[in-house]
CSV table of C-alpha atoms in Angstrom, one decimal:
chain,number,residue,atom,x,y,z
A,1,GLN,CA,56.3,-84.5,186.5
A,2,LYS,CA,56.6,-80.8,185.4
A,3,GLU,CA,53.7,-78.9,186.8
A,4,VAL,CA,52.1,-75.5,186.6
A,5,GLU,CA,49.8,-74.6,189.5
A,6,GLN,CA,47.1,-71.9,189.6
A,7,ASN,CA,44.4,-71.2,192.1
A,8,SER,CA,41.2,-72.3,190.3
A,9,GLY,CA,39.1,-69.5,191.9
A,10,PRO,CA,36.7,-68.1,191.3
A,11,LEU,CA,38.4,-64.8,192.0
A,12,SER,CA,35.8,-62.1,192.3
A,13,VAL,CA,36.7,-58.4,192.2
A,14,PRO,CA,34.6,-55.2,191.8
A,15,GLU,CA,34.8,-53.2,188.7
A,16,GLY,CA,37.7,-50.8,188.7
A,17,ALA,CA,39.8,-52.8,191.1
A,18,ILE,CA,43.1,-54.6,190.5
A,19,ALA,CA,42.8,-58.4,189.9
A,20,SER,CA,45.9,-60.4,190.8
A,21,LEU,CA,46.4,-63.8,189.3
A,22,ASN,CA,49.2,-66.1,190.4
A,23,CYS,CA,51.0,-69.1,189.0
A,24,THR,CA,53.9,-71.3,190.3
A,25,TYR,CA,55.8,-73.8,188.2
A,26,SER,CA,58.1,-76.7,189.1
A,27,ASP,CA,60.6,-76.9,186.2
A,28,ARG,CA,63.6,-74.7,187.2
A,29,VAL,CA,64.9,-74.6,183.6
A,30,SER,CA,61.7,-72.9,182.3
A,31,GLN,CA,62.5,-69.9,180.2
A,32,SER,CA,59.2,-68.7,178.7
A,33,PHE,CA,56.0,-67.7,180.4
A,34,PHE,CA,52.7,-66.8,178.9
A,35,TRP,CA,49.2,-65.7,180.0
A,36,TYR,CA,46.2,-66.6,178.0
A,37,ARG,CA,42.6,-65.4,178.5
A,38,GLN,CA,39.8,-67.8,177.6
A,39,TYR,CA,36.2,-66.9,177.5
A,40,SER,CA,33.7,-69.7,178.0
A,41,GLY,CA,33.3,-71.8,174.8
A,42,LYS,CA,36.1,-69.9,173.0
A,43,SER,CA,39.8,-70.6,172.4
A,44,PRO,CA,42.7,-69.2,174.4
A,45,GLU,CA,43.9,-65.7,173.5
A,46,LEU,CA,47.4,-64.7,174.2
A,47,ILE,CA,47.6,-61.7,176.5
A,48,MET,CA,51.2,-61.5,177.7
A,49,SER,CA,54.5,-63.2,177.3
A,50,ILE,CA,57.5,-62.7,179.7
A,51,TYR,CA,61.0,-64.1,179.5
A,52,SER,CA,63.1,-62.3,182.1
A,53,ASN,CA,62.8,-61.5,185.8
A,54,GLY,CA,60.8,-58.3,186.6
A,55,ASP,CA,57.7,-56.6,185.4
A,56,LYS,CA,56.3,-56.2,181.9
A,57,GLU,CA,53.5,-53.9,181.2
A,58,ASP,CA,51.0,-53.7,178.3
A,59,GLY,CA,48.1,-51.4,178.8
A,60,ARG,CA,46.1,-52.5,181.8
A,61,PHE,CA,48.0,-55.8,182.1
A,62,THR,CA,51.3,-56.3,184.0
A,63,ALA,CA,53.1,-59.6,184.1
A,64,GLN,CA,55.6,-60.3,186.9
A,65,LEU,CA,58.2,-63.0,186.8
A,66,ASN,CA,60.5,-64.2,189.7
A,67,LYS,CA,62.5,-67.2,188.5
A,68,ALA,CA,64.2,-67.7,191.9
A,69,SER,CA,60.8,-68.3,193.5
A,70,GLN,CA,59.4,-70.0,190.4
A,71,TYR,CA,56.5,-67.6,190.4
A,72,VAL,CA,54.7,-65.6,187.7
A,73,SER,CA,51.7,-63.3,188.1
A,74,LEU,CA,49.3,-61.2,186.1
A,75,LEU,CA,47.9,-58.0,187.4
A,76,ILE,CA,44.8,-56.5,185.7
A,77,ARG,CA,44.3,-52.8,186.6
A,78,ASP,CA,40.9,-51.1,186.3
A,79,SER,CA,39.2,-54.4,185.9
A,80,GLN,CA,36.1,-54.4,183.6
A,81,PRO,CA,33.2,-56.9,183.5
A,82,SER,CA,34.6,-57.8,180.0
A,83,ASP,CA,37.7,-59.2,181.8
A,84,SER,CA,35.6,-61.9,183.3
A,85,ALA,CA,37.1,-65.1,181.9
A,86,THR,CA,39.5,-68.0,182.7
A,87,TYR,CA,43.1,-67.0,182.8
A,88,LEU,CA,45.6,-69.7,181.8
A,89,CYS,CA,49.2,-69.6,182.9
A,90,ALA,CA,51.5,-71.4,180.4
A,91,VAL,CA,55.2,-72.3,180.8
A,92,LYS,CA,57.7,-73.6,178.3
A,93,GLY,CA,60.7,-75.4,179.8
A,94,GLY,CA,63.8,-77.1,178.4
A,95,GLY,CA,61.8,-79.1,175.9
A,96,PHE,CA,59.5,-78.0,173.3
A,97,LYS,CA,56.3,-78.6,175.2
A,98,THR,CA,54.2,-75.8,176.7
A,99,ILE,CA,52.5,-76.8,179.9
A,100,PHE,CA,49.3,-75.1,180.9
A,101,GLY,CA,47.9,-74.5,184.4
A,102,ALA,CA,44.3,-75.4,185.1
A,103,GLY,CA,43.4,-71.8,185.0
A,104,THR,CA,41.9,-69.2,187.3
A,105,ARG,CA,38.3,-68.1,186.8
A,106,LEU,CA,37.9,-64.3,187.2
A,107,PHE,CA,34.6,-62.5,187.8
A,108,VAL,CA,34.5,-58.8,187.7
A,109,LYS,CA,31.3,-57.4,189.3
A,110,ALA,CA,29.8,-54.3,187.8
B,1,ASP,CA,47.9,-60.8,161.1
B,2,THR,CA,47.9,-63.3,163.9
B,3,GLU,CA,45.0,-65.4,162.6
B,4,VAL,CA,44.8,-69.2,162.7
B,5,THR,CA,41.6,-70.6,161.0
B,6,GLN,CA,40.0,-73.9,161.7
B,7,THR,CA,37.2,-75.8,159.9
B,8,PRO,CA,34.6,-76.9,160.7
B,9,LYS,CA,33.5,-75.0,163.7
B,10,HIS,CA,31.3,-77.9,164.9
B,11,LEU,CA,31.3,-81.5,164.0
B,12,VAL,CA,29.1,-84.4,165.0
B,13,MET,CA,30.2,-87.8,164.0
B,14,GLY,CA,29.3,-91.4,164.8
B,15,MET,CA,31.8,-93.9,166.1
B,16,THR,CA,32.2,-95.6,162.7
B,17,ASN,CA,32.7,-92.3,160.7
B,18,LYS,CA,35.9,-90.9,159.2
B,19,LYS,CA,36.3,-87.1,159.3
B,20,SER,CA,39.0,-84.6,159.2
B,21,LEU,CA,39.7,-81.3,161.0
B,22,LYS,CA,41.6,-78.6,159.1
B,23,CYS,CA,43.8,-75.8,160.3
B,24,GLU,CA,45.4,-73.0,158.3
B,25,GLN,CA,47.8,-70.1,159.1
B,26,HIS,CA,49.5,-67.6,156.8
B,27,MET,CA,51.8,-66.0,159.3
B,28,GLY,CA,54.9,-67.9,158.1
B,29,HIS,CA,55.0,-69.9,161.3
B,30,ARG,CA,57.0,-73.1,161.1
B,31,ALA,CA,55.6,-74.9,164.1
B,32,MET,CA,52.0,-76.1,164.3
B,33,TYR,CA,50.2,-77.8,167.1
B,34,TRP,CA,47.0,-79.8,167.9
B,35,TYR,CA,45.5,-79.6,171.4
B,36,LYS,CA,42.5,-81.3,172.9
B,37,GLN,CA,40.5,-79.4,175.6
B,38,LYS,CA,37.8,-80.9,177.7
B,39,ALA,CA,35.4,-78.7,179.7
B,40,LYS,CA,37.0,-76.8,182.6
B,41,LYS,CA,40.4,-78.3,181.8
B,42,PRO,CA,43.5,-76.8,180.3
B,43,PRO,CA,44.5,-77.6,176.7
B,44,GLU,CA,46.3,-80.9,176.4
B,45,LEU,CA,49.0,-81.2,173.8
B,46,MET,CA,48.5,-84.0,171.2
B,47,PHE,CA,50.9,-83.3,168.3
B,48,VAL,CA,53.6,-80.9,167.3
B,49,TYR,CA,54.9,-80.3,163.8
B,50,SER,CA,58.0,-78.4,163.0
B,51,TYR,CA,59.0,-77.6,159.4
B,52,GLU,CA,56.3,-80.0,158.3
B,53,LYS,CA,57.8,-82.9,160.3
B,54,LEU,CA,56.2,-84.5,163.3
B,55,SER,CA,58.3,-83.5,166.3
B,56,ILE,CA,56.1,-84.5,169.2
B,57,ASN,CA,53.4,-87.2,169.6
B,58,GLU,CA,52.0,-87.2,173.1
B,59,SER,CA,51.1,-90.9,173.0
B,60,VAL,CA,47.8,-90.1,171.3
B,61,PRO,CA,45.7,-93.1,170.2
B,62,SER,CA,46.0,-94.1,166.5
B,63,ARG,CA,42.4,-93.2,165.8
B,64,PHE,CA,43.8,-89.7,165.6
B,65,SER,CA,46.2,-89.2,162.6
B,66,PRO,CA,47.8,-85.8,162.0
B,67,GLU,CA,49.1,-84.6,158.7
B,68,CYS,CA,51.0,-81.5,157.6
B,69,PRO,CA,50.7,-81.2,153.8
B,70,ASN,CA,52.6,-77.9,153.7
B,71,SER,CA,53.9,-75.1,156.0
B,72,SER,CA,50.5,-73.4,156.2
B,73,LEU,CA,48.2,-76.4,156.6
B,74,LEU,CA,47.6,-78.9,159.4
B,75,ASN,CA,45.0,-81.7,159.3
B,76,LEU,CA,43.8,-84.1,161.9
B,77,HIS,CA,42.2,-87.2,160.5
B,78,LEU,CA,39.6,-88.9,162.8
B,79,HIS,CA,38.5,-92.5,162.6
B,80,ALA,CA,36.6,-94.9,164.9
B,81,LEU,CA,36.4,-92.3,167.7
B,82,GLN,CA,34.9,-92.9,171.1
B,83,PRO,CA,32.3,-90.7,172.9
B,84,GLU,CA,35.0,-89.7,175.4
B,85,ASP,CA,36.9,-88.1,172.5
B,86,SER,CA,34.2,-85.4,172.4
B,87,ALA,CA,36.0,-82.1,173.1
B,88,LEU,CA,37.2,-78.8,171.7
B,89,TYR,CA,40.1,-79.4,169.3
B,90,LEU,CA,42.5,-76.5,169.1
B,91,CYS,CA,45.1,-75.8,166.5
B,92,ALA,CA,47.9,-73.4,167.3
B,93,SER,CA,51.0,-72.1,165.5
B,94,SER,CA,54.2,-70.3,166.5
B,95,THR,CA,57.3,-69.0,164.8
B,96,GLY,CA,59.3,-71.9,165.8
B,97,LEU,CA,59.5,-74.6,168.5
B,98,ALA,CA,61.6,-72.7,171.0
B,99,ASP,CA,60.5,-69.9,173.2
B,100,TYR,CA,57.9,-68.5,170.9
B,101,GLU,CA,54.3,-67.4,171.5
B,102,GLN,CA,51.6,-69.8,170.3
B,103,TYR,CA,48.5,-68.4,168.6
B,104,PHE,CA,45.3,-70.4,168.8
B,105,GLY,CA,42.6,-70.9,166.2
B,106,PRO,CA,38.9,-70.8,167.2
B,107,GLY,CA,38.7,-74.5,167.6
B,108,THR,CA,36.5,-77.3,166.4
B,109,ARG,CA,33.8,-78.5,168.8
B,110,LEU,CA,33.6,-82.3,168.2
B,111,THR,CA,30.8,-84.5,169.4
B,112,VAL,CA,31.1,-88.2,169.0
B,113,THR,CA,27.8,-90.1,169.2
């Protein structure tokens, strides 16, 4: 059973702090990794994609991938209350199916 | 333009009704997906179409019937649903089936009474 694991949270950080969200996956042949943000009652919104080891930065967001450790993370710098949402880690492996983690709920306190 | 549209936004149907959900994208994507999402759970894949052909059916009950009339449209026909089928139904699309990003529509909130 291919799995994607995330800490369900809630993760609570003060406004302006760095939020660190983590994800591990079980399928070693996984090649594509995605982070989605989902507000309550809304659909998932793609934030970042990462395909190779290392860091990828986009604005306040940095995705980090370590395929040897089967670990992917998302850092949110200068966290804002509007960042409060559930963050879904998604992994696409050797097949055509994307597997989603259960999500981490993030609260940013003003 | 990374927009996927879905209609209707909300749907309430009885267990004997027949209804359809509609999804549309104009990004030239050739892969389209239906997901089901229950509260506080991740999206659960139902069907995948690639180049208008059904590529993946995740053992979904036959009361859900997908259709892809052309490369821009994806329908999900519903018949004789159960209350436990109440959920958010999400459509997504991507350039292809491989390592491409999926873009989600806003979803249809379905309630089966």
